[in-house]
Coordinates of N, CA and C and ligand atoms in Angstrom, one line a residue:
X25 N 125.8 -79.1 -75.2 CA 126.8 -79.8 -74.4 C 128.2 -79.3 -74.7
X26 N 128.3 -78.3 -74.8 CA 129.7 -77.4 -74.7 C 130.8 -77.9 -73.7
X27 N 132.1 -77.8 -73.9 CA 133.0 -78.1 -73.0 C 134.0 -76.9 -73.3
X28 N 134.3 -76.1 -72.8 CA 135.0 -74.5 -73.6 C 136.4 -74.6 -73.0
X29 N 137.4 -73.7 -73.3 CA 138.6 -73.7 -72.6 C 138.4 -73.1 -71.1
X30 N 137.3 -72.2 -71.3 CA 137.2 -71.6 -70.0 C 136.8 -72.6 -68.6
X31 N 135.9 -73.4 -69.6 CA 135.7 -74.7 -68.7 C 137.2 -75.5 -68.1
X32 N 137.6 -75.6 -68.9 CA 139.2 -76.7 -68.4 C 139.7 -75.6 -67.4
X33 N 139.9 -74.4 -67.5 CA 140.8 -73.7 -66.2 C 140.2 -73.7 -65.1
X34 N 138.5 -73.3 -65.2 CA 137.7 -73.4 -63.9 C 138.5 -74.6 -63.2
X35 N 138.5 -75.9 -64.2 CA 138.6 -77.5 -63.6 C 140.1 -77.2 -62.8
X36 N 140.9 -76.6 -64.1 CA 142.7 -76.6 -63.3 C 142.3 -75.7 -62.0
X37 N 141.6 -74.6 -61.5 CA 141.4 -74.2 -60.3 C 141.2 -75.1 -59.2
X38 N 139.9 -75.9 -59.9 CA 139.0 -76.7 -58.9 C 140.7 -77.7 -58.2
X39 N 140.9 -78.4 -59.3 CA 142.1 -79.4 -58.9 C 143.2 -78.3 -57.6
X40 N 143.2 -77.3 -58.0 CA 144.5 -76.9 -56.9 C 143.7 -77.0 -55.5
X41 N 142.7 -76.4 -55.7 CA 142.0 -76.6 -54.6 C 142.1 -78.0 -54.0
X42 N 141.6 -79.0 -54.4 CA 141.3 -80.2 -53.9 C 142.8 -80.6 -54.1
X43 N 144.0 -80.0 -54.3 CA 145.5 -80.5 -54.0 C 145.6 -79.9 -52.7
X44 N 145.2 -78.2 -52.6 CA 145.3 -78.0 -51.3 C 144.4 -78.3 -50.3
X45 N 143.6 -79.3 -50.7 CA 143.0 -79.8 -48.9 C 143.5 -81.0 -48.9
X46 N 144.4 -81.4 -49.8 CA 144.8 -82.7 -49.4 C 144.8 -83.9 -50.4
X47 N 144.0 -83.9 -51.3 CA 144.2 -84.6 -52.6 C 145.3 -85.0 -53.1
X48 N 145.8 -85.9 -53.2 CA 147.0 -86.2 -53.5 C 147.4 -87.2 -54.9
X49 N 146.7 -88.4 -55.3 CA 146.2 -89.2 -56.3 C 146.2 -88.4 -57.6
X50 N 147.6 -88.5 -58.5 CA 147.2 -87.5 -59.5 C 146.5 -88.7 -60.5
X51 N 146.0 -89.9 -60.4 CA 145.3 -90.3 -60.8 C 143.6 -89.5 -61.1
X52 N 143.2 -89.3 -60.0 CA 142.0 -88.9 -59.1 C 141.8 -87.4 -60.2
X53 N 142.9 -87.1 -59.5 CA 142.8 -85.2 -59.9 C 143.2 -85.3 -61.4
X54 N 143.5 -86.3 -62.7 CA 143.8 -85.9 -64.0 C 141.8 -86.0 -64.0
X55 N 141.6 -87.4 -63.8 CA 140.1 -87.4 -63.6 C 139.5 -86.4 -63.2
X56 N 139.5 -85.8 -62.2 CA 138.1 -84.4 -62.0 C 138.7 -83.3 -63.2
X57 N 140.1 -82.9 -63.6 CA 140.1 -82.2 -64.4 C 140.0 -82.7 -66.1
X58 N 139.5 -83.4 -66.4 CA 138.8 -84.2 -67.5 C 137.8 -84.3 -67.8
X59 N 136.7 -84.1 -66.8 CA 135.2 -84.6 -66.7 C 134.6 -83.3 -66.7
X60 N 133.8 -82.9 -67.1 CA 133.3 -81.5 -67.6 C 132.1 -81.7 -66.5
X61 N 131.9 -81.4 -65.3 CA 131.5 -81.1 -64.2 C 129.8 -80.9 -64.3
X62 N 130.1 -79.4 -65.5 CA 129.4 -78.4 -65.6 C 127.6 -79.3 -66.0
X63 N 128.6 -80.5 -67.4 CA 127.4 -80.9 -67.7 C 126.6 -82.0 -67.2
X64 N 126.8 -82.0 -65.4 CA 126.2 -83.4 -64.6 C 125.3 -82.7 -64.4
X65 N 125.0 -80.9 -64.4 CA 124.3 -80.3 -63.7 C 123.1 -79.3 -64.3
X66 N 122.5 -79.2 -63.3 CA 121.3 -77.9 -64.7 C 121.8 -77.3 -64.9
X67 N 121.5 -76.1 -65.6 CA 122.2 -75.2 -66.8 C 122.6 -73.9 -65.9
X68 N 121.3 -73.4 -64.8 CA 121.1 -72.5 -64.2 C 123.0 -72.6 -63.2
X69 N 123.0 -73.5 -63.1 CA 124.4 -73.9 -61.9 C 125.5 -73.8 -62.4
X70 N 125.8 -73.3 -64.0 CA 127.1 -73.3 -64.5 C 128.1 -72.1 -63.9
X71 N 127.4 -71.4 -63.3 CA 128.6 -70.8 -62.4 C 129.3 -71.1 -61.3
X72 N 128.3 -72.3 -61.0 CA 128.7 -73.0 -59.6 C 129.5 -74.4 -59.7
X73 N 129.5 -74.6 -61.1 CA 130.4 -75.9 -61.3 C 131.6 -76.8 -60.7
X74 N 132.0 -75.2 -60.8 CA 133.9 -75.4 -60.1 C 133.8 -75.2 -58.9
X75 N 133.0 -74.6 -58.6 CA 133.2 -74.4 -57.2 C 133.1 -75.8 -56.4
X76 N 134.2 -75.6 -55.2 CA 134.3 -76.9 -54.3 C 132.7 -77.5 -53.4
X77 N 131.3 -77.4 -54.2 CA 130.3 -77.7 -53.1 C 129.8 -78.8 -53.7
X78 N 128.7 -79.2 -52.8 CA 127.6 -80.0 -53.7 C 126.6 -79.0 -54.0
X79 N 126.0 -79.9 -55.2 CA 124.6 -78.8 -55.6 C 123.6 -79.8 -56.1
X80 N 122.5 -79.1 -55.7 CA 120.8 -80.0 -56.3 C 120.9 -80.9 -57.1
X81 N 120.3 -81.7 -57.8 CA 120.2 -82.3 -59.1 C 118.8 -82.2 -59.2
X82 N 118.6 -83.6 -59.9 CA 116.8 -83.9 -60.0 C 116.1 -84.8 -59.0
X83 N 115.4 -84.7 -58.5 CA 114.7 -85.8 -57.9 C 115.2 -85.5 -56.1
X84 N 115.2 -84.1 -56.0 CA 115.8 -83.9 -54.5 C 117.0 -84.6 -54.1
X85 N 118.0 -84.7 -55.1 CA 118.5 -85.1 -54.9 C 120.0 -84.3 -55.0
X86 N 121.7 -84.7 -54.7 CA 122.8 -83.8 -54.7 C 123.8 -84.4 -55.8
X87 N 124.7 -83.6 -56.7 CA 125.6 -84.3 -56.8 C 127.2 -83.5 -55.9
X88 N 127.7 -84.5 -55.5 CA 128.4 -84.7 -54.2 C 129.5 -83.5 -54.7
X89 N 130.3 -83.4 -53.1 CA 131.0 -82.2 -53.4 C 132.9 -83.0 -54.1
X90 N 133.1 -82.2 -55.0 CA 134.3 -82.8 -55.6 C 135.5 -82.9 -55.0
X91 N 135.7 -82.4 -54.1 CA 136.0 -83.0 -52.6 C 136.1 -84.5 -52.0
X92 N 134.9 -84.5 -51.5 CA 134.4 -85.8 -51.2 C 134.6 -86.9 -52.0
X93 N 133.9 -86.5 -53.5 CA 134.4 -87.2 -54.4 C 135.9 -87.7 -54.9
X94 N 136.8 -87.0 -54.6 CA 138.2 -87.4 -55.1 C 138.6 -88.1 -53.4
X95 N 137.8 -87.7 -52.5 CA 138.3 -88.6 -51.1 C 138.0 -89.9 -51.2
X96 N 136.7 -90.2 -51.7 CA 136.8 -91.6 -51.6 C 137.1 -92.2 -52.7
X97 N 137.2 -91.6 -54.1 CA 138.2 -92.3 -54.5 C 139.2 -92.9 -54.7
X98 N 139.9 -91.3 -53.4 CA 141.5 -92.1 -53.5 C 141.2 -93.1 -52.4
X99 N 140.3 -93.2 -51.2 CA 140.1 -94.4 -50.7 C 140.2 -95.7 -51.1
X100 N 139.7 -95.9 -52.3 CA 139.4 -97.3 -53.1 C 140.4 -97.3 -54.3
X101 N 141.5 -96.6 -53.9 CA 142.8 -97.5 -54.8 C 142.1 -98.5 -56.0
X102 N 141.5 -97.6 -56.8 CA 141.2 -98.0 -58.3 C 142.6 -98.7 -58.7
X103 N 142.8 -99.7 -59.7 CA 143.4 -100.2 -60.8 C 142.7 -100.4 -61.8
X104 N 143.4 -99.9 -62.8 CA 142.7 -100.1 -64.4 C 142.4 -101.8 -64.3
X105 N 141.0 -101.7 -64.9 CA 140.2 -103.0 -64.8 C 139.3 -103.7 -63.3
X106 N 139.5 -102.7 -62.5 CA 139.0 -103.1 -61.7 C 137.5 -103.6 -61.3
X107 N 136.8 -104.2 -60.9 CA 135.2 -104.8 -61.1 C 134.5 -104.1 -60.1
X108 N 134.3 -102.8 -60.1 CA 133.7 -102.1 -58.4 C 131.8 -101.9 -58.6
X109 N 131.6 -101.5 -58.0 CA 130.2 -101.5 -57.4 C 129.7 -100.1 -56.9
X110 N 129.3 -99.1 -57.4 CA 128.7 -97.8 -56.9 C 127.3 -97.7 -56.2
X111 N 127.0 -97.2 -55.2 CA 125.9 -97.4 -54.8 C 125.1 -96.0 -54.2
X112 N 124.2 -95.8 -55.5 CA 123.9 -93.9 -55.8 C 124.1 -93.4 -57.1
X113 N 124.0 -94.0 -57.7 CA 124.5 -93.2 -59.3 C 124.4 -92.0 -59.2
X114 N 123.1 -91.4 -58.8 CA 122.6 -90.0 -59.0 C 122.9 -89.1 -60.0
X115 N 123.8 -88.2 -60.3 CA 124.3 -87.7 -61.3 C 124.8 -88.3 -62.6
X116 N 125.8 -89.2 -61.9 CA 126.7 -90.0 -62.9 C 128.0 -89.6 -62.4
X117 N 128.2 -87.9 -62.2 CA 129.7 -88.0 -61.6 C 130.7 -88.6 -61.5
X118 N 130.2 -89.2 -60.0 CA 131.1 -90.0 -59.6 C 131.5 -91.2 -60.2
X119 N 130.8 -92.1 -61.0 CA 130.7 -93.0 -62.3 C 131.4 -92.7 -63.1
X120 N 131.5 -91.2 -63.4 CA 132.3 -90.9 -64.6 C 133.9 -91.0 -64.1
X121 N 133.9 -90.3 -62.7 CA 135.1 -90.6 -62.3 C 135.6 -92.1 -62.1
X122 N 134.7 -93.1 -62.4 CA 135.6 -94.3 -62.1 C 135.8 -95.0 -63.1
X123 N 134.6 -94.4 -64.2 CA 135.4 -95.1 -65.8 C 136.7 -94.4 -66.0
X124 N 136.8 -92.9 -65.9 CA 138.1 -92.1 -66.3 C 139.4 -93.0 -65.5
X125 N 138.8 -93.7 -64.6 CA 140.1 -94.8 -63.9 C 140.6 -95.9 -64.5
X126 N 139.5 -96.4 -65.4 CA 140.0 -97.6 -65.9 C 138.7 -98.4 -65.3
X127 N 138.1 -98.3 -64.6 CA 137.2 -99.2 -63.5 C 136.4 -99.8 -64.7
X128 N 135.6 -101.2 -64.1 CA 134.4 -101.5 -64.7 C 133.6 -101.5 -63.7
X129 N 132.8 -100.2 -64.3 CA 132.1 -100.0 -63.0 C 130.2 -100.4 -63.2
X130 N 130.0 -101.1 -62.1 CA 128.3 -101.1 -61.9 C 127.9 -100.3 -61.2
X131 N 126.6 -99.9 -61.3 CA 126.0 -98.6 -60.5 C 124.4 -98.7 -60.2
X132 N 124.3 -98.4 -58.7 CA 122.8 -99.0 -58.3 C 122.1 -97.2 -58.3
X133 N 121.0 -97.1 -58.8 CA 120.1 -96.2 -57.8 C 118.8 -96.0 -57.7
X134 N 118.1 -95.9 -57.0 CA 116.6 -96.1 -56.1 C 115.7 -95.1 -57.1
X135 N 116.1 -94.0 -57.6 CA 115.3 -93.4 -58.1 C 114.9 -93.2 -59.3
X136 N 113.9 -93.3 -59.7 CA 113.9 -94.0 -60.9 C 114.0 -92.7 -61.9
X137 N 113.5 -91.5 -61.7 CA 113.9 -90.6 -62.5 C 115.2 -90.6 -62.8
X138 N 115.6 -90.2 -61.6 CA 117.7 -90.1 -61.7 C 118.3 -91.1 -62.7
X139 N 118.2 -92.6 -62.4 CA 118.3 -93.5 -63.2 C 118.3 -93.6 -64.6
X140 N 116.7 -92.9 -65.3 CA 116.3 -92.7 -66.6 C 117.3 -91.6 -66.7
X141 N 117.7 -90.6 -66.2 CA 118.3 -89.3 -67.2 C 119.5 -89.8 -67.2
X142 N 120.2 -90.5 -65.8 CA 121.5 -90.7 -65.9 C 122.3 -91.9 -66.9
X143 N 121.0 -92.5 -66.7 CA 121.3 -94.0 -68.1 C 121.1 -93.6 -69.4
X144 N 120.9 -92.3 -69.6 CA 120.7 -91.8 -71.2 C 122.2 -90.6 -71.2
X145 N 122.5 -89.8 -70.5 CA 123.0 -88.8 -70.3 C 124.9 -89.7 -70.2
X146 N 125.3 -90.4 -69.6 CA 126.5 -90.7 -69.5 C 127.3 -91.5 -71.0
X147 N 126.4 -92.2 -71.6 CA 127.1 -92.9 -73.3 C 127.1 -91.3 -73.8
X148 N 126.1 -90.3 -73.5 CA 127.0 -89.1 -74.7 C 128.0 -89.0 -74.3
X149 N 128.4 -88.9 -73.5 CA 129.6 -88.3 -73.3 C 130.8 -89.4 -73.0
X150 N 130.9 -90.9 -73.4 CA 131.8 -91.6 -73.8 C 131.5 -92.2 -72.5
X151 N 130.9 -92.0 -71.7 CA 130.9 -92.7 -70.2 C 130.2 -94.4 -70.5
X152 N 131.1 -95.2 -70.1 CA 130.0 -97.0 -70.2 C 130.8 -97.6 -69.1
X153 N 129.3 -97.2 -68.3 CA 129.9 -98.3 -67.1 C 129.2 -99.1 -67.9
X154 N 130.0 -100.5 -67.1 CA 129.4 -102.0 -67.2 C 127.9 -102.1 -67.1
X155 N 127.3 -101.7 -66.4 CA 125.6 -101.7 -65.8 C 125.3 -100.7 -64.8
X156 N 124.1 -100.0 -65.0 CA 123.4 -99.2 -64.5 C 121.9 -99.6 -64.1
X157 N 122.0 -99.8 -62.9 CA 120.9 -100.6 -62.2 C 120.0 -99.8 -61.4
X158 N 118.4 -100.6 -61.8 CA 117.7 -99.9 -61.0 C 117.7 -100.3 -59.5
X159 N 117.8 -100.2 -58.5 CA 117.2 -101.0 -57.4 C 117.8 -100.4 -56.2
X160 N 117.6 -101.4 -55.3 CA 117.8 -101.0 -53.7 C 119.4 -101.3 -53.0
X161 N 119.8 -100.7 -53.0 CA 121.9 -100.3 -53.1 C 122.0 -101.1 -51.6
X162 N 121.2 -101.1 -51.0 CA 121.7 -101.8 -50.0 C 121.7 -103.1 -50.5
X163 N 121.2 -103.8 -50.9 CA 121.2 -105.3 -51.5 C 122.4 -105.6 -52.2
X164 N 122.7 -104.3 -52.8 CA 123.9 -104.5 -53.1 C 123.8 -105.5 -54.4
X165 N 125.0 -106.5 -55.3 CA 124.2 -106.8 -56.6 C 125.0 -108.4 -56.0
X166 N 124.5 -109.1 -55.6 CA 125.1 -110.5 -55.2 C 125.3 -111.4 -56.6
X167 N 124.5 -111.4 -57.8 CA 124.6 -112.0 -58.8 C 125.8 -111.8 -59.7
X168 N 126.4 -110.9 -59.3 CA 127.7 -109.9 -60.2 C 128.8 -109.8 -59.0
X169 N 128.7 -110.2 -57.9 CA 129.6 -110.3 -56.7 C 130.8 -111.4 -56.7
X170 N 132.4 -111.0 -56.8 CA 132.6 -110.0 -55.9 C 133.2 -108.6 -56.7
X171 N 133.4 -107.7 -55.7 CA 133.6 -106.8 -55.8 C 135.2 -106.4 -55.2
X172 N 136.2 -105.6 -56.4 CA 137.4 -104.9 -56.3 C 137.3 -103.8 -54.7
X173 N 136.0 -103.0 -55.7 CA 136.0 -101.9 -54.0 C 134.6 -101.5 -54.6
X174 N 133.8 -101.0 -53.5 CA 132.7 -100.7 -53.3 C 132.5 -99.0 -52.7
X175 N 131.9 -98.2 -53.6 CA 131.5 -97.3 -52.7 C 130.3 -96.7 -52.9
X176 N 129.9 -96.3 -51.5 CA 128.5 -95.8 -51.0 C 128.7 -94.5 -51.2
X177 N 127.8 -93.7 -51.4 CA 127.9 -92.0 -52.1 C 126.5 -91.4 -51.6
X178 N 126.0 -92.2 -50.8 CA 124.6 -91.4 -49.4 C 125.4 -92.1 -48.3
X179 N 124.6 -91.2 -47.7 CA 124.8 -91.4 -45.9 C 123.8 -93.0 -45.6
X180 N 124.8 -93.5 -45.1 CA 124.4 -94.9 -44.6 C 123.9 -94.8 -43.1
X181 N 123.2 -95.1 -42.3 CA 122.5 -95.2 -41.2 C 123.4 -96.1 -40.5
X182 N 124.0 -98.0 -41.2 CA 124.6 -98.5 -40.5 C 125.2 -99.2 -41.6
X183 N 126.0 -100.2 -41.8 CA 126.5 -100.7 -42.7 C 126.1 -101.9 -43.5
X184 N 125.3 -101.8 -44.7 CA 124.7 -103.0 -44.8 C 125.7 -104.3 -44.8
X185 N 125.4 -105.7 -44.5 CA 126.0 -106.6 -44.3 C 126.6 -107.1 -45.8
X186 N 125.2 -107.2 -47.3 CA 125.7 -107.9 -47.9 C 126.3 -106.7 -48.9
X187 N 127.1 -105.5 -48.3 CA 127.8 -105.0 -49.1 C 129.0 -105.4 -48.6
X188 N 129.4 -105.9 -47.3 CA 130.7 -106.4 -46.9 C 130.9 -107.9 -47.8
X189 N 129.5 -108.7 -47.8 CA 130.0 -110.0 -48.0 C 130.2 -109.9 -49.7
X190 N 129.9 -108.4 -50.1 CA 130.4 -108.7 -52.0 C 131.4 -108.4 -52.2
X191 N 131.9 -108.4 -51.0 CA 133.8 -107.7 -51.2 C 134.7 -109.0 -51.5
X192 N 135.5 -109.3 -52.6 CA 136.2 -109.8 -52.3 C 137.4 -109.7 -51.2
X193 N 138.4 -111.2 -51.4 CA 139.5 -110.8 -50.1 C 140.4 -109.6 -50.4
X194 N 140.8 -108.5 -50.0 CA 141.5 -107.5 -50.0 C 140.7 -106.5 -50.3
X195 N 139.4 -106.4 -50.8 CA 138.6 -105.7 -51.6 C 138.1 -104.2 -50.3
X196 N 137.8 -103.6 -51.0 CA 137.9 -102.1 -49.7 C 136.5 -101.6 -50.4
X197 N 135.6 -101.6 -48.6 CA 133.9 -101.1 -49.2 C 134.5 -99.2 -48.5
X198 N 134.0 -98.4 -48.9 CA 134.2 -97.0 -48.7 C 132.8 -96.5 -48.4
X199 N 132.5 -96.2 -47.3 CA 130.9 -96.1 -47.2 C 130.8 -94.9 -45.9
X200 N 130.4 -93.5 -46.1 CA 129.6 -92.3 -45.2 C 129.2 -93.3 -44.2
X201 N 129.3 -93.3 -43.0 CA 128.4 -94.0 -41.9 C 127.7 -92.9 -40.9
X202 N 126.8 -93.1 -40.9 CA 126.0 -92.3 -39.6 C 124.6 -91.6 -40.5
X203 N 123.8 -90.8 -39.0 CA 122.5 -90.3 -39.0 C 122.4 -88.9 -40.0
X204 N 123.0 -88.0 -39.0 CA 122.7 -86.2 -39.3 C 124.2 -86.0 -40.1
X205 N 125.1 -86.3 -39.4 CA 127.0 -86.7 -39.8 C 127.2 -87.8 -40.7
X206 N 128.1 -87.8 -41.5 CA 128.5 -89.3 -41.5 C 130.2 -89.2 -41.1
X207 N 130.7 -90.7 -41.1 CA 131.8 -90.7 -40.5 C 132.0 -91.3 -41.9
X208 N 133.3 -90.8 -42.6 CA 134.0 -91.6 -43.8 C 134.5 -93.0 -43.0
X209 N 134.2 -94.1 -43.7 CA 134.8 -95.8 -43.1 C 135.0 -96.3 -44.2
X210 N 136.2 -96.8 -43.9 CA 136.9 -98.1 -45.2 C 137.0 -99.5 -43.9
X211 N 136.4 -100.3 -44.7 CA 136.5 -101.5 -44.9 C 137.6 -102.0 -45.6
X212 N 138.2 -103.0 -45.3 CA 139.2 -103.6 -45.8 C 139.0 -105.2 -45.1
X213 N 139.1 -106.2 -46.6 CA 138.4 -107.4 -46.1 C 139.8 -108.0 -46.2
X214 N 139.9 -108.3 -44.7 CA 141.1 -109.1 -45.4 C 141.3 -111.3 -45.0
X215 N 139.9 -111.2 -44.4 CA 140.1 -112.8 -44.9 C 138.4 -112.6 -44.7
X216 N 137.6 -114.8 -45.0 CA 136.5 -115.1 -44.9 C 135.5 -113.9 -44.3
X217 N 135.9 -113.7 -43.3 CA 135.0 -113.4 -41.7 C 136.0 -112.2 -41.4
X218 N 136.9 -111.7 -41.5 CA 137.5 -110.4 -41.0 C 137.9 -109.2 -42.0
X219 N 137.2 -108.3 -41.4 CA 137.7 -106.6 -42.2 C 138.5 -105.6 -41.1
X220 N 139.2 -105.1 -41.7 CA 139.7 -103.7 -41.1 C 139.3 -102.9 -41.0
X221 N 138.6 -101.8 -40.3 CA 137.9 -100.8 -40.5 C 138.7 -99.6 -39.9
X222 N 138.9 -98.7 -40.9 CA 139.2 -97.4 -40.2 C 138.7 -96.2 -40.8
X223 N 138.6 -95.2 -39.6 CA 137.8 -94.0 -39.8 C 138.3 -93.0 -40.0
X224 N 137.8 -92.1 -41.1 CA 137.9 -90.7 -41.4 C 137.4 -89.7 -41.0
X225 N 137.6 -88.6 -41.5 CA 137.2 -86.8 -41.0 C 134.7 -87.1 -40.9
X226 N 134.9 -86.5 -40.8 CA 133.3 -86.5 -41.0 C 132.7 -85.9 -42.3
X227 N 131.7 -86.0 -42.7 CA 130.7 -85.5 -44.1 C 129.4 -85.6 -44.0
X228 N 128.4 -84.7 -45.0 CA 127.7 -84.6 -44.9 C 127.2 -85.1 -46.2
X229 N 125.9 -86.0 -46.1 CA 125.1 -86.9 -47.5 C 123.7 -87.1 -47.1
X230 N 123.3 -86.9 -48.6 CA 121.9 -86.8 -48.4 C 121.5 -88.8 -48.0
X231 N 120.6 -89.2 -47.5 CA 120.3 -90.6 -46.7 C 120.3 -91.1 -47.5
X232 N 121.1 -92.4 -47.5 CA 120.3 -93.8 -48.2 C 119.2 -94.3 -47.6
X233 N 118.1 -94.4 -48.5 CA 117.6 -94.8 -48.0 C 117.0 -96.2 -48.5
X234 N 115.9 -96.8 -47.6 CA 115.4 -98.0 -47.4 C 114.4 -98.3 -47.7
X235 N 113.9 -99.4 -48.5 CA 112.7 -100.3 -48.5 C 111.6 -99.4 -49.6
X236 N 112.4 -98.6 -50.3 CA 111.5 -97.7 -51.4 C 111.4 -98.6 -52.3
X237 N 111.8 -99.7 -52.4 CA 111.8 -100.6 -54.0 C 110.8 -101.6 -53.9
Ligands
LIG304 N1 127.2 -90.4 -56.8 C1 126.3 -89.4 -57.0 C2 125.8 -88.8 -55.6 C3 124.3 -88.7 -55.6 S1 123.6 -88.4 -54.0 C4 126.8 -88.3 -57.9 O1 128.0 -88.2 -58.1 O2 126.0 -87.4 -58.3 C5 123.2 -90.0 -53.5 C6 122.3 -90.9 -54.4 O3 122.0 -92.1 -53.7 C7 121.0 -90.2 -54.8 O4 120.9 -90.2 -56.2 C8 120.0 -91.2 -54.2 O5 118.8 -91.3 -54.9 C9 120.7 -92.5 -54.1 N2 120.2 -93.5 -53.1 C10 119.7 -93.2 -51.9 N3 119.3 -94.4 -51.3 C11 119.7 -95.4 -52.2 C12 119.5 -96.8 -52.2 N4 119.0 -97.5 -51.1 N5 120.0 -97.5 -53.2 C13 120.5 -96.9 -54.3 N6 120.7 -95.5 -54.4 C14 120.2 -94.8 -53.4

């Protein structure tokens, strides 16, 4: 589990990059260039680390493009301490990016492989979210509800309901919406019964999916 100098410049690359498509949060961007990428990933992919894509993991599964990644974080306006809700662990990544925020973060994911490496793989490296859960993300964690900001990290089909109702008031769900596409959507709850929703550029994520649990 190496982290080299050569590694940190790849990262300062990666970051100009994701300044030049628009990244802006030097919160966000100290975070991706802090988190050593390389080691979310198999070993064979270390040339592909920096680079702006997504790539394979285990269990058929992606970790997201760092891109993407720093988009929806700067969506969900982290504050140090914040109580948020991830739904996808898969790698850890993105998790890692929301402890490097300050977040206390919980994290759902369906597969149980993913889960086992990623629930052993993230304390080496100083990462502690609050909980790393097995289960079905759409359910979302009601018992631990509400939630600062929430975000979905698969392609959502439609929006589940009780991830709106674990938002607290002001609280912002960030969730991929759609089939083959997704459409980036923030939620913004701003009383009992009403959210704000507005839409972003389009992306591509592997499915959330349903009723595997
Ligand atoms: N945040 C991850 C992205 C992984 S891809 C990272 O940074 O690497 C999306 C993840 O969502 C996959 O690991 C997939 O297994 C998981 N997933 C799909 N459907 C789910 C569901 N219903 N509940 C929880 N996780 C789910």
């Amino acid at each position: 589990m190496k982290d080299t100098l050569k590694h940190k410049g790849l990262r300062q690359k990666l970051v100009k990059v994701l300044v030049d498509k628009g990244i802006t949060s030097e919160l966000v961007l100290e975070a991706i260039a802090n988190i050593p990428r390389h080691l979310f990933m198999d070993s064979s992919f270390l040339d592909h680390a920096y680079q702006d894509k997504a790539f394979p993991i285990a269990a058929d599964q992606t970790i997201s493009q760092p891109y993407t990644v720093a988009f929806q974080t700067e969506l969900m306006q982290i504050c140090k301490g914040d109580k948020v809700l991830e739904i996808g662990t898969g790698s850890g990544y993105q998790t890692a990016v929301l402890c490097e925020l300050g977040a206390k973060v919980y994290s759902i994911e369906r597969q149980h492989e993913l889960f086992k490496i990623t629930s052993k793989f993230l304390p080496k490296l100083n990462y502690r979210a609050k909980k790393l859960v097995f289960g079905d993300g759409y359910k979302g964690l009601p018992e631990l509800a509400p939630f600062k900001s929430i975000i979905v990290t698969a392609g959502a089909p439609f929006v589940p309901k009780p991830l709106l109702s674990q938002l607290e008031i002001g609280g912002r769900l960030v969730i991929p919406v759609g089939d083959k596409v997704q459409v980036m959507t923030l939620f913004v709850r701003t009383g009992l019964k009403q959210f704000d929703k507005t839409e972003f550029g389009e992306f591509k994520f592997v499915p959330l999916l349903e009723n595997k649990n």
